[in-house]
Amino acid sequence: MKDLHIAGVAKSFGPQPVLRGVDLTVSAGSFTAILGSSGSGKTTLLRIVAGFERPDAGEVRIGEDLVDDATRRFVPSERRRIGYVPQEGALFPHLNVGRNVAFGLPRGQDRRSRVDELLELVGLSGYRRRYPHQLSGGQQQRVALARALAIGPEIVLLDEPFSSLDAAMRSSVRSDVLAVLRQAGTTSILVTHDQDEALSMADQVAVLRHGVIAQLDTPTALYGRPGDVELAHFLGESNVLDGEVHDGTASTALGHLSVAVGNGPSPGGWARVMVRPEQIKLDRGSNGGVVATVQSYEYYGHDAVVRVRPDAGDLPDLVVRVTGGEPLEPGHRVGLSVLGAVVVWPKEPPDPEIPPE
């Protein structure tokens, strides 16, 4: 197992810059997700690490080995000991499962035993003679992972490997893949645009935005304390309010809210205040601190999303996440209160009112 170090990596395609100076360190044996919207450059970054693309500037190191410095030094992909799992697996349709897994292995007497070991690791013992068209999408992805692990890679790269799977299969397959990678102890990097995927699988998440890493943190810290409003909205639904902070308390139209420790402008500062949907407690009898009217109710089985319009005119419509209970019809009156500490960001103070002449 080796660390991965990316420093100052930049890449343009024609006049269009895609990466503008990416810095990222992935510790040996850890799992990192690179999260970004479509067109953010995340797959380009992965391909540079794999050796399929050259950067215009910067360098890539695997452990102590410099594998690309964008000028003279370049180690080709086949010599980097990197396993690559592309979208949809990309298995060879004319080869059976065993031969797909063995594709990158040198010929020898232990080749068959290595394939059997890997198929057992990914939960596909007995599938050696099947062909890709005889497998489900999830099984194909596990074969692709076994093939990537066959060479004993220092790093495994996963390029949106679950995007073609349906929702039910996606959850189970990513759990299986994560378990296999943990057991193998391989340094792993996942590229994805799916926030749930990144937050549920990774030890650390790097959000790629405008060609740089906007924030690198643990999933808990990233979701709980995003660096700015744009990140907050990207990582999940958010209610963002105006407020004023005094001595660790944010005064808002939703009440006086406790500010998360170590967060926020100095006392007396104007702020933007983030309240996650699950932080809002909804009282069906309109007995909460703020009264609102239900606009819509969306049921998802495990929970429901309620959109409400507060009576207070200076509050925007709010999103509330609830569990259990009977559906709420539009027009129903409810009460709202906030649970837990909130995250705030500094905001320019409002312009003073100009008195009439």
Short mmCIF file of C-alpha atoms in Angstrom, two decimals:
data_model
loop_
_atom_site.label_atom_id
_atom_site.label_comp_id
_atom_site.label_asym_id
_atom_site.label_seq_id
_atom_site.Cartn_x
_atom_site.Cartn_y
_atom_site.Cartn_z
CA MET A 1 0.00 0.00 0.00
CA LYS A 2 1.25 3.47 -0.85
CA ASP A 3 0.14 7.06 -0.44
CA LEU A 4 -0.92 9.11 -3.43
CA HIS A 5 0.24 12.73 -3.69
CA ILE A 6 -1.16 15.14 -6.28
CA ALA A 7 0.36 18.64 -6.33
CA GLY A 8 -0.58 21.60 -8.51
CA VAL A 9 -2.11 19.48 -11.28
CA ALA A 10 -3.56 21.57 -14.10
CA LYS A 11 -5.12 20.46 -17.38
CA SER A 12 -6.80 22.25 -20.27
CA PHE A 13 -8.43 20.97 -23.40
CA GLY A 14 -7.85 23.63 -26.01
CA PRO A 15 -8.72 27.03 -24.52
CA GLN A 16 -10.91 25.45 -21.81
CA PRO A 17 -9.19 24.91 -18.43
CA VAL A 18 -10.53 21.83 -16.63
CA LEU A 19 -8.15 21.50 -13.68
CA ARG A 20 -6.58 24.69 -12.30
CA GLY A 21 -4.13 23.43 -9.70
CA VAL A 22 -5.38 20.40 -7.79
CA ASP A 23 -3.66 19.40 -4.54
CA LEU A 24 -4.68 16.13 -2.89
CA THR A 25 -3.10 13.52 -0.62
CA VAL A 26 -4.62 10.06 -0.17
CA SER A 27 -3.20 8.02 2.70
CA ALA A 28 -2.19 4.41 2.18
CA GLY A 29 -5.07 1.99 2.73
CA SER A 30 -7.71 4.73 2.89
CA PHE A 31 -10.76 5.38 0.72
CA THR A 32 -11.17 8.84 -0.83
CA ALA A 33 -14.11 10.05 -2.90
CA ILE A 34 -13.66 12.85 -5.43
CA LEU A 35 -17.09 14.45 -5.64
CA GLY A 36 -18.09 16.90 -8.33
CA SER A 37 -20.84 17.82 -10.74
CA SER A 38 -20.75 16.82 -14.41
CA GLY A 39 -17.92 18.62 -16.20
CA SER A 40 -16.00 19.42 -13.01
CA GLY A 41 -12.92 17.53 -14.20
CA LYS A 42 -13.06 14.61 -11.78
CA THR A 43 -12.68 11.90 -14.44
CA THR A 44 -9.84 13.87 -16.05
CA LEU A 45 -8.06 13.91 -12.68
CA LEU A 46 -8.54 10.15 -12.32
CA ARG A 47 -7.18 9.53 -15.81
CA ILE A 48 -4.09 11.62 -15.00
CA VAL A 49 -3.47 9.51 -11.90
CA ALA A 50 -3.92 6.33 -13.97
CA GLY A 51 -1.51 7.57 -16.64
CA PHE A 52 -4.10 7.77 -19.42
CA GLU A 53 -3.72 11.57 -19.66
CA ARG A 54 -0.78 13.92 -19.07
CA PRO A 55 -1.20 17.07 -16.97
CA ASP A 56 -0.13 20.46 -18.31
CA ALA A 57 1.46 21.28 -14.96
CA GLY A 58 1.97 19.74 -11.52
CA GLU A 59 3.07 16.31 -10.43
CA VAL A 60 1.77 12.92 -9.31
CA ARG A 61 3.59 10.69 -6.82
CA ILE A 62 2.75 7.15 -5.73
CA GLY A 63 4.57 6.69 -2.45
CA GLU A 64 8.00 8.18 -3.01
CA ASP A 65 7.92 7.52 -6.75
CA LEU A 66 7.37 10.45 -9.08
CA VAL A 67 5.24 9.05 -11.90
CA ASP A 68 4.45 12.29 -13.77
CA ASP A 69 5.91 15.79 -13.55
CA ALA A 70 4.14 17.14 -16.68
CA THR A 71 7.48 17.61 -18.45
CA ARG A 72 10.20 14.94 -18.57
CA ARG A 73 9.20 12.27 -16.09
CA PHE A 74 6.37 9.94 -17.11
CA VAL A 75 5.75 6.38 -15.93
CA PRO A 76 3.28 4.62 -18.26
CA SER A 77 0.03 3.29 -16.83
CA GLU A 78 1.03 -0.38 -17.05
CA ARG A 79 4.01 0.25 -14.76
CA ARG A 80 2.13 2.20 -12.05
CA ARG A 81 0.45 -0.86 -10.44
CA ILE A 82 -2.92 0.83 -10.55
CA GLY A 83 -6.20 -1.05 -10.85
CA TYR A 84 -8.87 0.78 -12.83
CA VAL A 85 -12.62 0.10 -12.67
CA PRO A 86 -14.39 2.07 -15.43
CA GLN A 87 -18.08 2.86 -15.72
CA GLU A 88 -20.21 -0.20 -16.44
CA GLY A 89 -17.26 -2.54 -15.83
CA ALA A 90 -16.16 -2.72 -19.51
CA LEU A 91 -15.71 -6.50 -19.43
CA PHE A 92 -14.58 -8.34 -22.55
CA PRO A 93 -17.82 -9.87 -23.89
CA HIS A 94 -16.07 -12.78 -25.66
CA LEU A 95 -14.21 -13.91 -22.54
CA ASN A 96 -15.77 -15.76 -19.63
CA VAL A 97 -15.51 -14.48 -16.06
CA GLY A 98 -12.35 -16.42 -15.27
CA ARG A 99 -10.53 -15.13 -18.34
CA ASN A 100 -11.70 -11.58 -17.74
CA VAL A 101 -10.24 -11.66 -14.23
CA ALA A 102 -7.02 -13.31 -15.42
CA PHE A 103 -6.51 -10.90 -18.33
CA GLY A 104 -3.71 -8.89 -16.72
CA LEU A 105 -1.99 -11.80 -14.97
CA PRO A 106 1.21 -13.41 -16.25
CA ARG A 107 0.89 -17.03 -17.26
CA GLY A 108 1.89 -19.49 -14.56
CA GLN A 109 0.76 -22.37 -12.42
CA ASP A 110 -0.79 -20.14 -9.74
CA ARG A 111 -2.87 -18.15 -12.25
CA ARG A 112 -5.97 -20.30 -11.77
CA SER A 113 -5.71 -20.26 -7.98
CA ARG A 114 -5.35 -16.45 -8.02
CA VAL A 115 -8.54 -16.14 -10.10
CA ASP A 116 -10.41 -18.48 -7.74
CA GLU A 117 -9.18 -16.46 -4.75
CA LEU A 118 -10.39 -13.20 -6.28
CA LEU A 119 -13.79 -14.59 -7.29
CA GLU A 120 -14.27 -15.82 -3.74
CA LEU A 121 -13.26 -12.40 -2.44
CA VAL A 122 -15.95 -10.66 -4.52
CA GLY A 123 -18.58 -13.30 -3.77
CA LEU A 124 -18.65 -14.94 -7.20
CA SER A 125 -17.22 -18.41 -6.58
CA GLY A 126 -18.65 -20.78 -9.17
CA TYR A 127 -19.10 -18.07 -11.81
CA ARG A 128 -15.78 -18.70 -13.57
CA ARG A 129 -17.32 -20.15 -16.76
CA ARG A 130 -20.15 -17.63 -17.16
CA TYR A 131 -19.99 -14.83 -19.72
CA PRO A 132 -20.70 -11.14 -19.03
CA HIS A 133 -24.14 -11.27 -20.71
CA GLN A 134 -25.14 -13.98 -18.23
CA LEU A 135 -24.47 -11.70 -15.24
CA SER A 136 -26.47 -8.93 -13.59
CA GLY A 137 -25.08 -5.40 -13.61
CA GLY A 138 -23.92 -5.76 -10.02
CA GLN A 139 -22.15 -9.04 -10.75
CA GLN A 140 -20.39 -7.46 -13.73
CA GLN A 141 -19.10 -4.67 -11.49
CA ARG A 142 -17.74 -7.20 -9.01
CA VAL A 143 -15.96 -9.05 -11.83
CA ALA A 144 -14.46 -5.73 -12.96
CA LEU A 145 -13.26 -5.12 -9.40
CA ALA A 146 -11.71 -8.61 -9.22
CA ARG A 147 -9.90 -7.90 -12.51
CA ALA A 148 -8.59 -4.60 -11.12
CA LEU A 149 -7.34 -6.34 -7.95
CA ALA A 150 -5.73 -9.24 -9.83
CA ILE A 151 -2.39 -7.48 -10.33
CA GLY A 152 -2.08 -6.63 -6.62
CA PRO A 153 -2.33 -2.88 -7.26
CA GLU A 154 -1.01 -0.16 -4.98
CA ILE A 155 -4.10 1.95 -5.78
CA VAL A 156 -7.55 1.16 -7.15
CA LEU A 157 -9.38 3.86 -9.12
CA LEU A 158 -13.16 3.66 -9.54
CA ASP A 159 -14.73 5.89 -12.20
CA GLU A 160 -18.45 6.23 -11.34
CA PRO A 161 -18.76 2.41 -11.27
CA PHE A 162 -22.34 2.32 -9.97
CA SER A 163 -23.95 4.94 -12.20
CA SER A 164 -25.63 2.42 -14.52
CA LEU A 165 -27.22 0.36 -11.71
CA ASP A 166 -30.75 0.83 -10.45
CA ALA A 167 -31.24 2.39 -7.01
CA ALA A 168 -31.82 -0.85 -5.08
CA MET A 169 -28.85 -2.64 -6.64
CA ARG A 170 -26.58 0.41 -6.35
CA SER A 171 -26.78 0.44 -2.56
CA SER A 172 -26.02 -3.27 -2.12
CA VAL A 173 -23.25 -3.38 -4.75
CA ARG A 174 -21.40 -0.39 -3.33
CA SER A 175 -21.55 -2.01 0.13
CA ASP A 176 -20.08 -5.20 -1.35
CA VAL A 177 -17.37 -3.30 -3.21
CA LEU A 178 -16.43 -1.29 -0.13
CA ALA A 179 -16.17 -4.48 1.96
CA VAL A 180 -13.90 -6.08 -0.67
CA LEU A 181 -11.62 -3.04 -0.83
CA ARG A 182 -11.42 -2.83 2.97
CA GLN A 183 -10.51 -6.52 3.15
CA ALA A 184 -7.89 -6.12 0.42
CA GLY A 185 -6.45 -3.08 2.24
CA THR A 186 -5.97 -1.21 -1.03
CA THR A 187 -5.68 2.56 -1.33
CA SER A 188 -8.88 3.47 -3.17
CA ILE A 189 -10.19 6.54 -5.00
CA LEU A 190 -13.78 6.85 -6.19
CA VAL A 191 -14.95 9.49 -8.65
CA THR A 192 -18.66 10.27 -8.37
CA HIS A 193 -21.30 12.96 -8.76
CA ASP A 194 -23.52 11.18 -6.20
CA GLN A 195 -23.34 12.84 -2.78
CA ASP A 196 -24.87 9.84 -0.97
CA GLU A 197 -22.30 7.53 -2.54
CA ALA A 198 -19.37 9.72 -1.53
CA LEU A 199 -20.55 10.37 2.02
CA SER A 200 -21.46 6.74 2.74
CA MET A 201 -18.29 5.09 1.39
CA ALA A 202 -15.30 7.37 1.89
CA ASP A 203 -12.92 8.13 4.74
CA GLN A 204 -12.45 11.57 3.21
CA VAL A 205 -14.29 13.46 0.48
CA ALA A 206 -12.68 15.97 -1.85
CA VAL A 207 -15.19 18.30 -3.51
CA LEU A 208 -13.89 19.34 -6.92
CA ARG A 209 -15.29 22.69 -8.02
CA HIS A 210 -14.11 25.18 -10.66
CA GLY A 211 -11.00 23.09 -11.26
CA VAL A 212 -9.72 23.01 -7.66
CA ILE A 213 -10.50 21.15 -4.45
CA ALA A 214 -13.06 23.39 -2.75
CA GLN A 215 -13.08 21.38 0.47
CA LEU A 216 -11.43 18.18 1.72
CA ASP A 217 -12.83 16.66 4.89
CA THR A 218 -14.42 13.64 6.52
CA PRO A 219 -17.99 12.95 5.38
CA THR A 220 -19.39 14.03 8.77
CA ALA A 221 -17.47 17.31 8.83
CA LEU A 222 -18.16 18.05 5.18
CA TYR A 223 -21.92 17.62 5.47
CA GLY A 224 -22.13 19.21 8.91
CA ARG A 225 -19.83 22.15 8.22
CA PRO A 226 -19.57 22.97 4.52
CA GLY A 227 -17.25 25.85 3.72
CA ASP A 228 -19.78 28.06 1.97
CA VAL A 229 -23.40 28.30 0.86
CA GLU A 230 -22.72 26.78 -2.56
CA LEU A 231 -21.14 23.70 -0.97
CA ALA A 232 -24.02 23.41 1.49
CA HIS A 233 -26.55 23.24 -1.33
CA PHE A 234 -24.38 20.84 -3.36
CA LEU A 235 -24.04 18.37 -0.48
CA GLY A 236 -27.75 18.17 0.29
CA GLU A 237 -30.88 20.22 0.69
CA SER A 238 -30.35 23.24 2.91
CA ASN A 239 -32.38 26.07 4.33
CA VAL A 240 -30.27 29.24 4.36
CA LEU A 241 -31.52 32.21 6.38
CA ASP A 242 -30.26 35.67 7.25
CA GLY A 243 -29.29 36.28 10.84
CA GLU A 244 -27.04 38.10 13.26
CA VAL A 245 -24.58 36.37 15.58
CA HIS A 246 -23.97 37.46 19.17
CA ASP A 247 -21.86 35.41 21.61
CA GLY A 248 -22.47 32.05 19.96
CA THR A 249 -26.15 32.58 19.18
CA ALA A 250 -27.66 33.35 15.79
CA SER A 251 -30.78 35.51 15.92
CA THR A 252 -33.05 34.56 13.01
CA ALA A 253 -36.73 34.61 12.11
CA LEU A 254 -36.76 30.93 13.22
CA GLY A 255 -35.62 31.95 16.69
CA HIS A 256 -32.36 32.19 18.61
CA LEU A 257 -30.20 29.31 17.38
CA SER A 258 -27.00 27.92 18.87
CA VAL A 259 -24.00 28.28 16.55
CA ALA A 260 -21.71 25.26 16.10
CA VAL A 261 -18.52 25.57 18.17
CA GLY A 262 -15.64 27.09 16.24
CA ASN A 263 -17.89 28.40 13.49
CA GLY A 264 -19.19 31.80 12.57
CA PRO A 265 -18.27 35.48 12.45
CA SER A 266 -17.18 37.43 15.49
CA PRO A 267 -19.87 38.51 17.97
CA GLY A 268 -22.19 41.02 16.43
CA GLY A 269 -21.57 39.81 12.87
CA TRP A 270 -24.21 39.53 10.18
CA ALA A 271 -24.45 35.99 8.86
CA ARG A 272 -26.00 33.47 6.54
CA VAL A 273 -27.36 30.62 8.65
CA MET A 274 -27.72 27.01 7.43
CA VAL A 275 -30.46 24.80 8.85
CA ARG A 276 -30.57 21.28 7.41
CA PRO A 277 -34.07 19.85 6.74
CA GLU A 278 -33.62 17.17 9.40
CA GLN A 279 -32.86 19.84 12.01
CA ILE A 280 -36.36 21.29 11.80
CA LYS A 281 -38.89 19.74 14.15
CA LEU A 282 -42.40 19.85 12.73
CA ASP A 283 -45.38 19.99 15.10
CA ARG A 284 -48.58 18.90 13.38
CA GLY A 285 -50.65 20.93 15.80
CA SER A 286 -49.03 24.29 14.94
CA ASN A 287 -47.63 24.54 18.48
CA GLY A 288 -44.01 25.19 17.47
CA GLY A 289 -42.16 28.47 17.70
CA VAL A 290 -42.96 29.52 14.12
CA VAL A 291 -46.25 28.78 12.38
CA ALA A 292 -46.22 27.68 8.72
CA THR A 293 -48.49 26.26 6.02
CA VAL A 294 -47.71 23.00 4.23
CA GLN A 295 -47.12 23.49 0.50
CA SER A 296 -46.27 19.90 -0.49
CA TYR A 297 -45.58 16.45 0.99
CA GLU A 298 -43.29 13.94 -0.77
CA TYR A 299 -43.19 10.41 0.66
CA TYR A 300 -40.07 8.25 0.14
CA GLY A 301 -40.80 5.28 2.40
CA HIS A 302 -37.90 5.73 4.83
CA ASP A 303 -38.80 9.39 5.28
CA ALA A 304 -40.77 12.26 3.76
CA VAL A 305 -39.93 15.77 2.61
CA VAL A 306 -42.35 18.53 3.57
CA ARG A 307 -42.16 21.99 2.02
CA VAL A 308 -43.68 24.70 4.17
CA ARG A 309 -44.30 28.44 3.91
CA PRO A 310 -43.78 30.27 7.23
CA ASP A 311 -46.19 33.03 8.23
CA ALA A 312 -43.20 35.26 8.91
CA GLY A 313 -42.81 37.28 5.74
CA ASP A 314 -39.02 37.53 5.97
CA LEU A 315 -38.55 33.75 5.85
CA PRO A 316 -38.28 31.80 2.58
CA ASP A 317 -40.14 28.55 1.99
CA LEU A 318 -38.45 25.83 4.05
CA VAL A 319 -37.69 22.16 3.46
CA VAL A 320 -38.34 19.79 6.38
CA ARG A 321 -37.41 16.09 6.53
CA VAL A 322 -39.62 13.91 8.74
CA THR A 323 -40.17 10.22 9.50
CA GLY A 324 -43.40 8.39 10.19
CA GLY A 325 -46.86 9.79 10.73
CA GLU A 326 -49.76 10.42 8.39
CA PRO A 327 -49.25 12.46 5.20
CA LEU A 328 -49.76 16.20 5.50
CA GLU A 329 -52.07 17.79 2.97
CA PRO A 330 -51.27 21.17 1.42
CA GLY A 331 -52.83 23.90 3.53
CA HIS A 332 -52.25 22.08 6.84
CA ARG A 333 -50.97 24.38 9.60
CA VAL A 334 -47.84 23.27 11.44
CA GLY A 335 -45.38 24.59 14.01
CA LEU A 336 -41.62 24.73 13.45
CA SER A 337 -38.64 24.70 15.78
CA VAL A 338 -34.92 23.99 15.25
CA LEU A 339 -32.90 21.21 16.88
CA GLY A 340 -29.14 21.35 17.41
CA ALA A 341 -26.44 23.82 16.47
CA VAL A 342 -26.34 25.60 13.12
CA VAL A 343 -23.54 26.56 10.74
CA VAL A 344 -23.10 30.21 9.79
CA TRP A 345 -21.05 32.18 7.28
CA PRO A 346 -20.21 35.90 7.39
CA LYS A 347 -22.49 38.19 5.40
CA GLU A 348 -22.23 41.80 4.40
CA PRO A 349 -24.45 43.93 6.67
CA PRO A 350 -27.63 45.28 5.07
CA ASP A 351 -27.53 48.77 3.64
CA PRO A 352 -28.80 51.32 6.16
CA GLU A 353 -32.17 52.73 5.32
CA ILE A 354 -31.98 56.21 3.82
CA PRO A 355 -34.51 58.46 5.53
CA PRO A 356 -36.94 60.26 3.22
CA GLU A 357 -36.15 63.90 2.50
#
